[in-house]
Short mmCIF file of C-alpha atoms in Angstrom, two decimals:
data_model
loop_
_atom_site.label_atom_id
_atom_site.label_comp_id
_atom_site.label_asym_id
_atom_site.label_seq_id
_atom_site.Cartn_x
_atom_site.Cartn_y
_atom_site.Cartn_z
CA MET A 1075 -28.03 -13.06 11.49
CA ALA A 1076 -25.66 -14.19 8.79
CA THR A 1077 -23.82 -17.43 9.08
CA THR A 1078 -20.33 -16.93 10.41
CA VAL A 1079 -17.48 -19.34 10.07
CA SER A 1080 -16.20 -20.83 13.24
CA SER A 1081 -12.56 -20.27 13.97
CA THR A 1082 -12.35 -23.91 15.00
CA SER A 1083 -13.36 -25.25 11.63
CA HIS A 1084 -11.20 -28.10 10.36
CA ASP A 1085 -12.31 -27.70 6.79
CA PRO A 1086 -9.09 -27.30 4.77
CA SER A 1087 -10.90 -24.99 2.41
CA GLY A 1088 -12.65 -23.13 5.24
CA HIS A 1089 -12.95 -19.42 5.83
CA LEU A 1090 -11.11 -16.94 7.98
CA SER A 1091 -12.41 -16.32 11.48
CA ARG A 1092 -14.00 -12.91 12.18
CA ASP A 1093 -12.20 -11.56 15.25
CA ILE A 1094 -11.32 -7.90 14.50
CA GLY A 1095 -13.33 -4.87 15.64
CA PHE A 1096 -13.17 -1.24 14.54
CA TRP A 1097 -10.08 -0.32 16.54
CA GLY A 1098 -8.25 -3.39 15.29
CA LEU A 1099 -9.08 -2.47 11.69
CA MET A 1100 -8.16 1.17 12.18
CA PHE A 1101 -4.87 0.25 13.82
CA VAL A 1102 -4.09 -2.22 11.02
CA SER A 1103 -4.39 0.60 8.46
CA LEU A 1104 -2.74 3.27 10.60
CA GLY A 1105 0.04 0.87 11.54
CA SER A 1106 0.70 0.37 7.84
CA ILE A 1107 0.73 4.09 7.14
CA ILE A 1108 3.11 5.00 9.98
CA GLY A 1109 6.15 2.84 9.32
CA SER A 1110 9.64 3.54 8.03
CA GLY A 1111 8.17 6.33 5.91
CA TRP A 1112 7.95 8.71 8.87
CA LEU A 1113 11.59 8.13 9.76
CA LEU A 1114 12.91 8.68 6.24
CA GLY A 1115 10.21 10.31 4.11
CA ALA A 1116 10.72 13.92 5.23
CA LEU A 1117 14.45 13.90 4.43
CA THR A 1118 13.95 12.34 1.00
CA ALA A 1119 11.16 14.77 0.12
CA ALA A 1120 13.16 17.80 1.28
CA THR A 1121 16.21 16.88 -0.80
CA LEU A 1122 14.05 16.71 -3.94
CA ALA A 1123 11.65 19.60 -3.38
CA GLY A 1124 13.05 21.76 -0.58
CA PRO A 1125 10.39 23.58 1.49
CA ALA A 1126 7.89 22.86 -1.31
CA SER A 1127 7.92 19.26 -0.07
CA LEU A 1128 4.99 20.47 2.05
CA ILE A 1129 3.04 20.72 -1.20
CA SER A 1130 4.10 17.15 -2.02
CA TRP A 1131 2.56 15.89 1.21
CA VAL A 1132 -0.66 17.87 0.74
CA LEU A 1133 -0.97 16.73 -2.89
CA ALA A 1134 -0.28 13.08 -2.00
CA ALA A 1135 -2.77 13.23 0.87
CA PHE A 1136 -5.46 14.64 -1.43
CA MET A 1137 -4.87 12.07 -4.18
CA LEU A 1138 -4.71 9.13 -1.77
CA ALA A 1139 -7.76 10.44 0.10
CA LEU A 1140 -9.76 10.13 -3.12
CA LEU A 1141 -8.59 6.54 -3.50
CA ALA A 1142 -9.23 5.85 0.18
CA LEU A 1143 -12.83 7.03 -0.09
CA VAL A 1144 -13.37 4.78 -3.11
CA HIS A 1145 -11.95 1.83 -1.18
CA ALA A 1146 -14.07 2.73 1.85
CA GLU A 1147 -17.28 2.22 -0.13
CA LEU A 1148 -16.10 -0.99 -1.77
CA GLY A 1149 -14.70 -2.45 1.45
CA ALA A 1150 -17.90 -1.86 3.38
CA SER A 1151 -20.15 -3.12 0.57
CA TYR A 1152 -18.12 -6.19 -0.38
CA PRO A 1153 -16.24 -7.20 2.81
CA ALA A 1154 -14.17 -10.17 1.66
CA ALA A 1155 -10.54 -10.94 2.52
CA GLY A 1156 -8.14 -9.61 -0.09
CA GLY A 1157 -10.76 -7.18 -1.35
CA THR A 1158 -8.46 -5.35 -3.76
CA ALA A 1159 -8.21 -8.57 -5.78
CA ARG A 1160 -11.93 -9.28 -5.66
CA PHE A 1161 -13.55 -5.95 -6.52
CA PRO A 1162 -12.29 -5.97 -10.13
CA ARG A 1163 -13.09 -9.66 -10.42
CA PHE A 1164 -16.76 -8.95 -9.79
CA VAL A 1165 -17.03 -6.60 -12.78
CA PHE A 1166 -14.22 -7.57 -15.16
CA GLY A 1167 -13.84 -11.30 -14.53
CA PRO A 1168 -11.05 -13.51 -13.19
CA LEU A 1169 -8.29 -12.26 -15.51
CA ALA A 1170 -8.71 -8.68 -14.30
CA GLY A 1171 -9.13 -9.87 -10.73
CA PHE A 1172 -5.87 -11.77 -10.90
CA THR A 1173 -4.02 -8.80 -12.41
CA ALA A 1174 -5.15 -6.53 -9.58
CA GLY A 1175 -4.52 -9.22 -6.98
CA TRP A 1176 -1.06 -10.03 -8.29
CA MET A 1177 -0.02 -6.36 -8.16
CA ALA A 1178 -1.49 -6.05 -4.68
CA TRP A 1179 0.37 -9.16 -3.54
CA LEU A 1180 3.66 -8.03 -5.09
CA GLN A 1181 3.65 -4.72 -3.24
CA ALA A 1182 2.42 -6.20 0.02
CA VAL A 1183 4.84 -9.11 0.18
CA THR A 1184 7.86 -6.87 -0.41
CA ILE A 1185 6.98 -4.18 2.13
CA ALA A 1186 7.80 -6.31 5.19
CA PRO A 1187 11.43 -6.82 4.05
CA ILE A 1188 11.62 -3.13 3.08
CA GLU A 1189 10.62 -2.18 6.63
CA VAL A 1190 13.24 -4.53 8.06
CA GLU A 1191 15.86 -3.00 5.72
CA ALA A 1192 14.89 0.44 7.01
CA THR A 1193 15.35 -0.65 10.62
CA LEU A 1194 18.75 -2.19 9.97
CA SER A 1195 19.96 0.80 7.94
CA TYR A 1196 18.80 3.19 10.68
CA VAL A 1197 20.33 1.38 13.65
CA ASP A 1198 23.55 0.63 11.75
CA HIS A 1199 24.46 4.27 12.34
CA ILE A 1200 24.53 3.70 16.11
CA SER A 1201 28.19 3.44 17.11
CA TRP A 1202 27.63 0.51 19.48
CA VAL A 1203 25.86 -1.46 16.76
CA LYS A 1204 28.57 -0.72 14.19
CA SER A 1205 31.29 -1.89 16.56
CA HIS A 1206 29.56 -5.06 17.78
CA VAL A 1207 27.27 -6.17 14.94
CA ASN A 1208 28.39 -5.88 11.33
CA ILE A 1209 24.99 -5.47 9.61
CA LEU A 1210 25.65 -3.61 6.35
CA ARG A 1211 28.44 -3.57 3.81
CA VAL A 1212 29.71 -0.29 2.38
CA ASP A 1213 27.43 -0.65 -0.67
CA GLY A 1214 24.39 -1.05 1.58
CA THR A 1215 23.85 -4.79 1.10
CA LEU A 1216 23.32 -7.03 4.10
CA THR A 1217 26.23 -8.97 5.54
CA PRO A 1218 25.70 -12.58 6.71
CA SER A 1219 25.07 -11.17 10.20
CA GLY A 1220 22.63 -8.67 8.75
CA LEU A 1221 20.78 -11.42 6.88
CA LEU A 1222 20.52 -13.38 10.12
CA VAL A 1223 19.08 -10.41 12.02
CA ALA A 1224 16.68 -9.66 9.16
CA SER A 1225 15.55 -13.29 9.11
CA VAL A 1226 14.82 -13.15 12.83
CA PHE A 1227 12.54 -10.17 12.25
CA MET A 1228 10.67 -11.98 9.47
CA LEU A 1229 10.37 -15.08 11.62
CA ALA A 1230 8.85 -13.06 14.46
CA PHE A 1231 6.27 -11.52 12.08
CA THR A 1232 5.42 -14.99 10.81
CA VAL A 1233 5.01 -16.61 14.23
CA ILE A 1234 2.70 -13.83 15.48
CA ASN A 1235 0.56 -14.18 12.35
CA LEU A 1236 0.44 -17.96 12.68
CA VAL A 1237 -0.94 -17.63 16.21
CA GLY A 1238 -4.00 -15.93 14.75
CA VAL A 1239 -5.43 -12.68 13.48
CA LYS A 1240 -6.57 -11.64 16.97
CA ALA A 1241 -3.02 -11.93 18.28
CA MET A 1242 -1.74 -9.99 15.29
CA ALA A 1243 -4.31 -7.21 15.77
CA GLU A 1244 -3.63 -6.95 19.53
CA THR A 1245 0.14 -6.88 19.01
CA ASN A 1246 -0.21 -4.27 16.29
CA GLY A 1247 -2.56 -2.18 18.45
CA VAL A 1248 0.11 -1.80 21.13
CA THR A 1249 2.77 -0.77 18.61
CA VAL A 1250 0.48 1.73 16.84
CA VAL A 1251 -0.06 3.70 20.06
CA TRP A 1252 3.71 4.05 20.36
CA LYS A 1253 4.16 4.69 16.63
CA THR A 1254 1.70 7.59 16.70
CA ALA A 1255 2.87 9.10 19.99
CA VAL A 1256 6.58 9.27 19.12
CA PRO A 1257 6.17 11.25 15.86
CA LEU A 1258 3.83 13.72 17.56
CA LEU A 1259 6.27 14.09 20.47
CA THR A 1260 9.07 14.67 17.95
CA VAL A 1261 7.06 17.45 16.31
CA VAL A 1262 6.44 19.19 19.64
CA VAL A 1263 10.08 18.96 20.81
CA LEU A 1264 11.62 20.15 17.54
CA VAL A 1265 9.18 23.05 17.18
CA LEU A 1266 9.83 24.20 20.76
CA LEU A 1267 13.62 23.72 20.84
CA ALA A 1268 14.88 24.27 17.30
CA PHE A 1269 12.63 26.01 14.83
CA HIS A 1270 14.00 28.37 12.17
CA PRO A 1271 11.24 30.02 10.07
CA SER A 1272 13.88 31.25 7.61
CA ASN A 1273 14.44 27.66 6.45
CA PHE A 1274 11.14 27.75 4.58
CA THR A 1275 12.52 30.35 2.18
CA ALA A 1276 16.13 29.10 1.96
CA GLY A 1277 16.92 29.04 -1.74
CA GLY A 1278 13.31 29.98 -2.38
CA PHE A 1279 10.24 28.11 -1.24
CA MET A 1280 10.26 26.04 -4.44
CA PRO A 1281 13.95 25.72 -5.41
CA TYR A 1282 13.36 22.89 -7.88
CA GLY A 1283 9.99 24.00 -9.22
CA MET A 1284 6.96 21.75 -9.52
CA HIS A 1285 9.16 19.06 -11.02
CA GLY A 1286 10.72 18.63 -7.58
CA VAL A 1287 7.29 18.53 -5.95
CA PHE A 1288 6.15 15.76 -8.29
CA ALA A 1289 9.48 13.88 -8.07
CA ALA A 1290 9.18 13.71 -4.27
CA LEU A 1291 5.86 11.85 -4.49
CA PRO A 1292 7.16 8.41 -5.56
CA ALA A 1293 10.46 8.86 -3.72
CA GLY A 1294 8.91 8.27 -0.32
CA VAL A 1295 5.87 10.55 0.14
CA VAL A 1296 3.25 8.28 -1.45
CA PHE A 1297 5.01 5.24 0.00
CA ALA A 1298 4.68 6.75 3.48
CA LEU A 1299 0.96 7.50 3.12
CA GLN A 1300 -0.10 4.26 1.48
CA GLY A 1301 -1.51 1.45 3.59
CA PHE A 1302 -5.07 2.60 4.25
CA GLU A 1303 -6.35 -0.42 2.30
CA GLN A 1304 -5.09 -2.89 4.89
CA ALA A 1305 -8.42 -2.72 6.75
CA ILE A 1306 -10.06 -3.78 3.49
CA GLN A 1307 -7.67 -6.68 2.98
CA MET A 1308 -8.60 -7.85 6.49
CA ALA A 1309 -12.35 -7.27 6.05
CA GLY A 1310 -12.94 -11.02 5.81
CA GLU A 1311 -11.90 -11.21 9.48
CA ALA A 1312 -13.86 -8.20 10.74
CA ARG A 1313 -16.76 -8.78 13.14
CA HIS A 1314 -18.86 -5.97 11.64
CA PRO A 1315 -17.25 -5.09 8.30
CA GLN A 1316 -20.19 -3.14 6.86
CA ARG A 1317 -20.11 -0.83 9.85
CA ASP A 1318 -16.39 -0.65 10.63
CA VAL A 1319 -14.33 -0.96 7.43
CA SER A 1320 -15.19 2.41 5.89
CA ARG A 1321 -14.72 4.22 9.21
CA ALA A 1322 -11.36 2.54 9.75
CA VAL A 1323 -10.09 3.48 6.28
CA ILE A 1324 -11.14 7.12 6.52
CA ALA A 1325 -9.94 7.61 10.10
CA SER A 1326 -6.52 6.06 9.50
CA MET A 1327 -5.96 8.10 6.34
CA ALA A 1328 -6.89 11.36 8.08
CA VAL A 1329 -4.64 10.73 11.09
CA GLY A 1330 -1.72 9.59 8.94
CA ALA A 1331 -1.88 12.61 6.62
CA ILE A 1332 -1.95 15.06 9.55
CA VAL A 1333 0.97 13.37 11.30
CA TYR A 1334 3.16 13.35 8.17
CA LEU A 1335 2.46 16.97 7.31
CA LEU A 1336 3.34 18.08 10.85
CA LEU A 1337 6.54 16.03 10.70
CA GLU A 1338 7.67 17.72 7.48
CA VAL A 1339 7.03 21.16 9.00
CA ALA A 1340 9.02 20.24 12.11
CA PHE A 1341 11.83 18.68 10.06
CA ILE A 1342 12.35 21.68 7.79
CA GLY A 1343 12.11 24.12 10.68
CA ALA A 1344 14.64 22.23 12.82
CA LEU A 1345 17.39 22.09 10.17
CA ASP A 1346 20.60 24.02 10.74
CA PRO A 1347 20.34 27.03 8.39
CA GLY A 1348 24.05 26.69 7.67
CA ASN A 1349 23.44 23.29 6.03
CA LEU A 1350 21.11 24.94 3.53
CA ALA A 1351 23.53 27.63 2.34
CA HIS A 1352 24.48 25.55 -0.69
CA GLY A 1353 21.12 23.97 -1.40
CA TRP A 1354 19.05 21.06 -0.20
CA ALA A 1355 21.22 18.15 -1.34
CA ASN A 1356 22.42 17.35 2.20
CA PRO A 1357 20.19 19.23 4.65
CA VAL A 1358 21.14 17.05 7.62
CA GLY A 1359 24.53 15.65 6.74
CA LYS A 1360 25.88 13.46 4.00
CA GLY A 1361 25.25 9.79 4.66
CA ASP A 1362 23.04 10.45 7.68
CA PHE A 1363 20.25 7.89 7.72
CA GLY A 1364 18.69 8.97 11.00
CA PRO A 1365 17.61 12.56 10.33
CA TYR A 1366 15.25 13.09 13.25
CA ALA A 1367 17.71 11.59 15.73
CA THR A 1368 20.41 13.93 14.43
CA LEU A 1369 18.11 16.94 14.77
CA ALA A 1370 17.12 15.88 18.29
CA LEU A 1371 20.77 15.65 19.35
CA ALA A 1372 21.50 19.06 17.82
CA ALA A 1373 18.55 20.50 19.77
CA GLY A 1374 19.93 19.09 23.02
CA ALA A 1375 17.22 16.42 23.34
CA GLY A 1376 19.40 13.32 23.60
CA TRP A 1377 16.59 11.43 25.32
CA LEU A 1378 14.42 11.95 22.22
CA ALA A 1379 17.20 10.61 19.99
CA VAL A 1380 17.23 7.43 22.09
CA MET A 1381 13.46 7.10 21.69
CA LEU A 1382 13.80 7.61 17.95
CA TYR A 1383 16.33 4.83 17.61
CA ILE A 1384 14.02 2.57 19.59
CA ASP A 1385 11.20 3.64 17.30
CA ALA A 1386 13.39 2.79 14.30
CA VAL A 1387 12.81 -0.81 15.36
CA ILE A 1388 9.20 -0.58 16.55
CA SER A 1389 7.62 1.45 13.71
CA PRO A 1390 8.97 -0.54 10.75
CA ALA A 1391 8.50 -3.81 12.65
CA GLY A 1392 4.85 -3.00 13.32
CA THR A 1393 4.28 -2.25 9.65
CA GLY A 1394 6.13 -5.39 8.59
CA LEU A 1395 3.93 -7.43 10.92
CA VAL A 1396 0.79 -6.07 9.27
CA TYR A 1397 2.02 -6.61 5.73
CA VAL A 1398 2.88 -10.25 6.36
CA ALA A 1399 -0.76 -10.61 7.39
CA THR A 1400 -2.23 -8.70 4.47
CA SER A 1401 0.00 -10.26 1.80
CA SER A 1402 -1.06 -13.68 3.06
CA ARG A 1403 -4.74 -12.65 2.81
CA LEU A 1404 -4.19 -11.61 -0.79
CA SER A 1405 -2.62 -14.92 -1.76
CA TYR A 1406 -5.40 -16.60 0.24
CA ALA A 1407 -7.98 -14.74 -1.88
CA LEU A 1408 -6.21 -15.66 -5.12
CA GLY A 1409 -6.00 -19.26 -3.95
CA ARG A 1410 -9.73 -19.35 -3.20
CA GLU A 1411 -10.38 -18.19 -6.75
CA ASN A 1412 -8.06 -20.94 -8.11
CA GLU A 1413 -5.89 -18.22 -9.65
CA LEU A 1414 -2.90 -19.30 -7.57
CA PRO A 1415 -2.39 -22.81 -6.17
CA PRO A 1416 -5.49 -23.69 -4.05
CA SER A 1417 -3.28 -24.80 -1.16
CA LEU A 1418 -2.75 -21.09 -0.39
CA ALA A 1419 -6.43 -20.90 0.62
CA ARG A 1420 -6.25 -23.58 3.27
CA VAL A 1421 -6.71 -22.45 6.86
CA ASN A 1422 -5.85 -24.18 10.11
CA VAL A 1423 -8.02 -24.73 13.20
CA ARG A 1424 -7.48 -21.08 14.17
CA GLY A 1425 -8.83 -19.86 10.83
CA VAL A 1426 -5.33 -18.80 9.72
CA PRO A 1427 -4.06 -19.26 6.12
CA VAL A 1428 -0.84 -21.06 7.07
CA HIS A 1429 0.54 -21.72 3.59
CA SER A 1430 -0.03 -18.11 2.54
CA ILE A 1431 1.79 -16.81 5.63
CA LEU A 1432 4.71 -19.17 5.05
CA LEU A 1433 4.89 -18.04 1.42
CA ALA A 1434 5.13 -14.41 2.58
CA PHE A 1435 7.97 -15.45 4.91
CA VAL A 1436 9.94 -17.19 2.15
CA VAL A 1437 9.47 -14.39 -0.40
CA GLY A 1438 10.47 -11.86 2.25
CA LEU A 1439 13.75 -13.68 2.84
CA ILE A 1440 14.44 -13.78 -0.90
CA ALA A 1441 13.77 -10.05 -1.18
CA PHE A 1442 16.65 -9.31 1.19
CA LEU A 1443 19.18 -10.57 -1.32
CA PRO A 1444 19.02 -8.34 -4.43
CA PHE A 1445 17.93 -4.98 -2.97
CA PRO A 1446 20.58 -3.04 -1.05
CA SER A 1447 18.58 -0.25 0.55
CA TRP A 1448 15.21 1.14 1.61
CA GLN A 1449 15.12 3.55 -1.32
CA SER A 1450 15.93 0.93 -3.96
CA LEU A 1451 12.43 -0.55 -3.83
CA VAL A 1452 10.29 2.41 -2.81
CA GLY A 1453 9.56 3.65 -6.35
CA LEU A 1454 8.77 0.15 -7.59
CA VAL A 1455 6.45 -0.61 -4.68
CA THR A 1456 4.76 2.79 -5.01
CA SER A 1457 4.00 2.11 -8.68
CA ALA A 1458 2.68 -1.39 -7.93
CA THR A 1459 0.46 0.03 -5.20
CA ALA A 1460 -0.91 2.69 -7.54
CA ILE A 1461 -1.76 0.04 -10.15
CA MET A 1462 -3.59 -1.91 -7.45
CA TYR A 1463 -5.39 1.25 -6.32
CA ALA A 1464 -6.38 2.14 -9.89
CA PHE A 1465 -8.62 -0.91 -10.25
CA ALA A 1466 -10.89 0.30 -7.44
CA PRO A 1467 -12.39 3.43 -9.07
CA VAL A 1468 -13.30 1.66 -12.33
CA SER A 1469 -14.74 -1.21 -10.28
CA LEU A 1470 -16.81 1.13 -8.10
CA TYR A 1471 -18.35 2.92 -11.06
CA ALA A 1472 -19.22 -0.34 -12.83
CA LEU A 1473 -20.63 -1.89 -9.64
CA ARG A 1474 -22.81 1.14 -8.99
CA GLN A 1475 -24.32 0.62 -12.45
CA ARG A 1476 -24.63 -3.17 -12.37
CA ASP A 1477 -25.32 -3.89 -8.69
CA PRO A 1478 -27.39 -0.84 -7.71
CA ASP A 1479 -29.50 -2.46 -4.99
CA ARG A 1480 -26.61 -3.52 -2.78
CA PRO A 1481 -26.62 -2.00 0.73
CA ARG A 1482 -23.80 0.56 0.88
CA PRO A 1483 -23.10 1.63 4.48
CA TYR A 1484 -20.79 4.30 3.10
CA GLN A 1485 -21.27 5.93 -0.31
CA LEU A 1486 -18.68 7.96 -2.15
CA PRO A 1487 -20.22 11.43 -2.70
CA ALA A 1488 -20.35 12.72 -6.28
CA TYR A 1489 -18.99 9.39 -7.46
CA ARG A 1490 -19.39 10.30 -11.13
CA ILE A 1491 -16.72 12.97 -10.58
CA LEU A 1492 -14.60 11.65 -7.71
CA SER A 1493 -14.31 8.11 -9.03
CA PRO A 1494 -12.64 9.08 -12.34
CA ALA A 1495 -10.59 11.70 -10.44
CA ALA A 1496 -9.28 8.89 -8.23
CA PHE A 1497 -8.35 6.86 -11.32
CA VAL A 1498 -6.47 9.84 -12.77
CA SER A 1499 -4.67 10.27 -9.42
CA ALA A 1500 -3.51 6.65 -9.44
CA ASN A 1501 -2.20 6.96 -12.99
CA LEU A 1502 -0.31 10.15 -12.22
CA ILE A 1503 1.39 8.38 -9.31
CA ILE A 1504 2.35 5.52 -11.63
CA TYR A 1505 3.78 8.01 -14.13
CA TRP A 1506 5.77 9.88 -11.47
CA SER A 1507 7.20 6.59 -10.21
CA SER A 1508 9.45 6.55 -13.31
CA PHE A 1509 9.54 4.74 -16.63
CA GLU A 1510 11.85 2.08 -15.17
CA ALA A 1511 9.37 1.14 -12.45
CA ILE A 1512 6.50 0.82 -14.95
CA TRP A 1513 8.22 -1.50 -17.42
CA LYS A 1514 9.64 -3.66 -14.65
CA LEU A 1515 6.16 -4.12 -13.21
CA CYS A 1516 4.86 -5.12 -16.64
CA LEU A 1517 7.51 -7.87 -16.69
CA ALA A 1518 6.47 -8.92 -13.18
CA LEU A 1519 2.87 -9.08 -14.38
CA ALA A 1520 3.92 -11.33 -17.27
CA LEU A 1521 5.49 -13.70 -14.72
CA GLY A 1522 2.32 -13.67 -12.66
CA LEU A 1523 0.16 -14.42 -15.68
CA ALA A 1524 2.40 -17.40 -16.47
CA ILE A 1525 1.80 -18.76 -12.95
CA PHE A 1526 -1.90 -18.06 -13.37
CA GLY A 1527 -1.93 -20.00 -16.65
CA VAL A 1528 -0.14 -23.03 -15.19
CA THR A 1529 -2.48 -23.05 -12.17
CA ARG A 1530 -5.50 -22.89 -14.45
CA MET A 1531 -4.29 -25.69 -16.72
CA ARG A 1532 -3.87 -27.98 -13.72
CA LEU A 1533 -7.53 -27.57 -12.78
CA PRO A 1534 -10.09 -30.10 -14.00
CA ALA A 1535 -11.83 -28.80 -17.12
CA ALA A 1536 -15.16 -28.63 -15.26
CA GLU A 1537 -13.66 -26.19 -12.71
CA ARG A 1538 -12.31 -23.73 -15.26
CA GLY A 1539 -14.80 -20.92 -15.47
CA PRO A 1540 -14.75 -18.36 -18.29
CA LEU A 1541 -11.82 -15.94 -18.31
CA ASP A 1542 -13.95 -13.05 -19.61
CA VAL A 1543 -11.02 -11.83 -21.70
CA ARG A 1544 -13.15 -9.24 -23.48
CA SER A 1545 -13.99 -7.48 -20.20
CA ALA A 1546 -10.33 -7.41 -19.15
CA ILE A 1547 -8.80 -6.46 -22.49
CA TRP A 1548 -8.64 -2.75 -21.57
CA ILE A 1549 -5.80 -3.55 -19.15
CA VAL A 1550 -3.40 -4.16 -22.05
CA PRO A 1551 -3.63 -0.72 -23.71
CA TRP A 1552 -3.81 0.88 -20.26
CA LEU A 1553 -0.49 -0.49 -19.01
CA LEU A 1554 1.26 -0.34 -22.39
CA GLY A 1555 0.06 3.24 -22.78
CA LEU A 1556 1.59 4.16 -19.43
CA VAL A 1557 4.87 2.54 -20.51
CA VAL A 1558 4.91 4.61 -23.72
CA ILE A 1559 4.07 7.85 -21.92
CA GLY A 1560 6.71 7.05 -19.32
CA TYR A 1561 9.32 6.46 -22.03
CA PHE A 1562 8.71 9.88 -23.57
CA GLY A 1563 8.03 11.57 -20.24
CA ARG A 1564 10.10 13.54 -17.74
CA TYR A 1565 10.50 10.92 -15.00
CA GLY A 1566 13.15 8.50 -16.16
CA GLY A 1567 12.15 8.94 -19.81
CA THR A 1568 13.48 10.94 -22.76
CA ASN A 1569 11.84 14.26 -21.76
CA ALA A 1570 10.25 14.47 -25.20
CA ILE A 1571 6.89 15.60 -23.80
CA PRO A 1572 6.95 19.24 -22.63
CA ASN A 1573 6.48 20.09 -18.98
CA TRP A 1574 2.84 20.10 -17.80
CA TRP A 1575 1.68 18.66 -21.11
CA ASP A 1576 2.82 15.27 -19.85
CA LEU A 1577 0.39 15.55 -16.92
CA VAL A 1578 -2.41 16.64 -19.25
CA LEU A 1579 -1.67 13.64 -21.47
CA VAL A 1580 -1.76 11.22 -18.52
CA ALA A 1581 -5.06 12.69 -17.31
CA MET A 1582 -6.70 12.54 -20.74
CA PHE A 1583 -5.42 9.03 -21.37
CA SER A 1584 -6.77 7.95 -17.96
CA ILE A 1585 -10.26 9.28 -18.69
CA VAL A 1586 -10.36 7.44 -22.03
CA ILE A 1587 -9.30 4.16 -20.40
CA TYR A 1588 -11.81 4.70 -17.59
CA GLU A 1589 -14.69 5.08 -20.03
CA VAL A 1590 -13.57 2.10 -22.14
CA ALA A 1591 -13.24 -0.10 -19.05
CA GLU A 1592 -16.77 0.73 -17.89
CA LYS A 1593 -18.18 -0.09 -21.32
CA LEU A 1594 -16.38 -3.47 -21.38
CA ALA A 1595 -17.47 -4.56 -17.89
CA LEU A 1596 -19.62 -7.65 -17.47
CA ASN A 1597 -23.39 -7.21 -17.55
CA GLY A 1598 -25.52 -7.04 -14.42
CA ASP A 1599 -26.47 -10.72 -14.39
CA GLN A 1600 -22.85 -11.82 -14.73
CA VAL A 1601 -21.76 -9.45 -11.99
CA ARG A 1602 -24.42 -10.68 -9.57
CA GLU A 1603 -23.52 -14.28 -10.38
CA LEU A 1604 -19.87 -13.67 -9.46
CA ILE A 1605 -20.90 -11.86 -6.26
CA THR A 1606 -23.27 -14.69 -5.33
CA ALA A 1607 -20.37 -17.11 -5.66
CA GLU A 1608 -18.67 -15.15 -2.86
CA THR A 1609 -21.67 -15.27 -0.50
CA ALA A 1610 -19.85 -17.18 2.24
CA ASP A 1611 -16.92 -14.76 2.25
CA LEU A 1612 -19.14 -11.68 2.13
CA SER A 1613 -21.39 -12.77 4.99
CA SER A 1614 -20.95 -11.23 8.45
CA ASP A 1615 -22.71 -10.56 11.73
CA ASP A 1616 -24.09 -7.28 10.37
CA GLN A 1617 -26.84 -8.59 8.14
CA ALA A 1618 -27.89 -11.40 5.88
CA PRO A 1619 -25.48 -12.28 3.11
CA LEU A 1620 -25.19 -9.24 0.90
CA SER A 1621 -25.59 -11.24 -2.26
CA ALA A 1622 -29.25 -11.65 -1.41
CA ALA A 1623 -29.72 -8.00 -2.27
CA GLY A 1624 -29.04 -8.74 -5.89
CA GLN A 1625 -31.33 -11.78 -6.11
#
């Protein structure tokens, strides 16, 4: 049996305690997938694509399923906390690992405040709340009272996470049962009480063409479905990660995709046909931020509307709780690699990374200030998530070649085809997220690299390992290339590239970068050396430390 780290360890540089089973992992991922996206995603998608928003959900589910399967193999084979930051580090060195980890941390640390914003925006439309608690200004920014309420939410997430991962998983498990039951109940009620088949052809099934289908993806569809990787981020605290991580990722992705597709069908069918006479700009009502509650009231199901407003607190709060945990595990992983201040890797007697959780709390409070609404950050976070996801396929392919003897409880079928297809999918999502989102993330990456450089300079010379710049150099033309394509593209760009040819260009560019990245990866000995350095984090109750397989 592998050595496991006691949760009572007092070692300030100790490891996380392994307390989560399969259901805890599955609920962590599913709880991340079913958040504010289910309350708001269908309306946003329908306004951009009309009935063809169903295609948006199917397309997003397919693309994210490819990425989920890639992550399932990596998470089960290399079960360390903050895995999305560590997979690329194994094959491309610390500079690439930090880039992936920084993007992962950026998207994770901002999702908790986004979920809180969604809750406050939703409940602000309740008349009692508007008359007794002034939460939002007219422009959508939080009032002092709103900031106080939002801070209370963030504080609650933080306290639960500080108690320990087991408490977080158990609390999340309770909320996920509710979060899954309410959407399914909503589907059943709306289909039975208010379903108009004619809505699916109002203005034509595809009133805005495929451009609308693609535009809906980063406007809330991909954001809603993302989150499957949370089981991987928590793999360092799983009791049996080799057995449970891949199953948790695949199961949560399948359930989430089915739920969201059913919700879109129910939403479109329950709309008042009269609201669609002049198009899909305001299918529910201008300024209405609680679409399902409005539809429930119109169908005579006032009791369901009450449940939906309660769920407007529970669903986003549950997701926010999980993302405080996962963002702290990412900064913990970066701290363990000395890529962010090492204090972020310290754990308390419960095996909890206290400093990393407190950092997530502080950054979450800061995020409330400049962003006025749920939608203002969705595109940016979607693009950051896709960049994080994109590192996994190139890492998987390189690891298959350079670490072939590693036990792989789950193996991606036809990986020579599906792995590059997953990389293309991630890059298409980045492109659809808009030119503005891409260049802003490049600036955010520059800030992260500056922090990385300062942290590295403060280390003793003997502790500064090689950066392996050559193996990570492909990241520069990759991201700059996406910025250029975005500038000339059709999503926030100049529209210089003809329709469809822009997608062909992104796909071809992605394949070239994929091949270049694999050629520049570290050699087998270097890869196994980096994996061996993570032996303690990769060990579990399942088997002897996995690094032994490469020795």
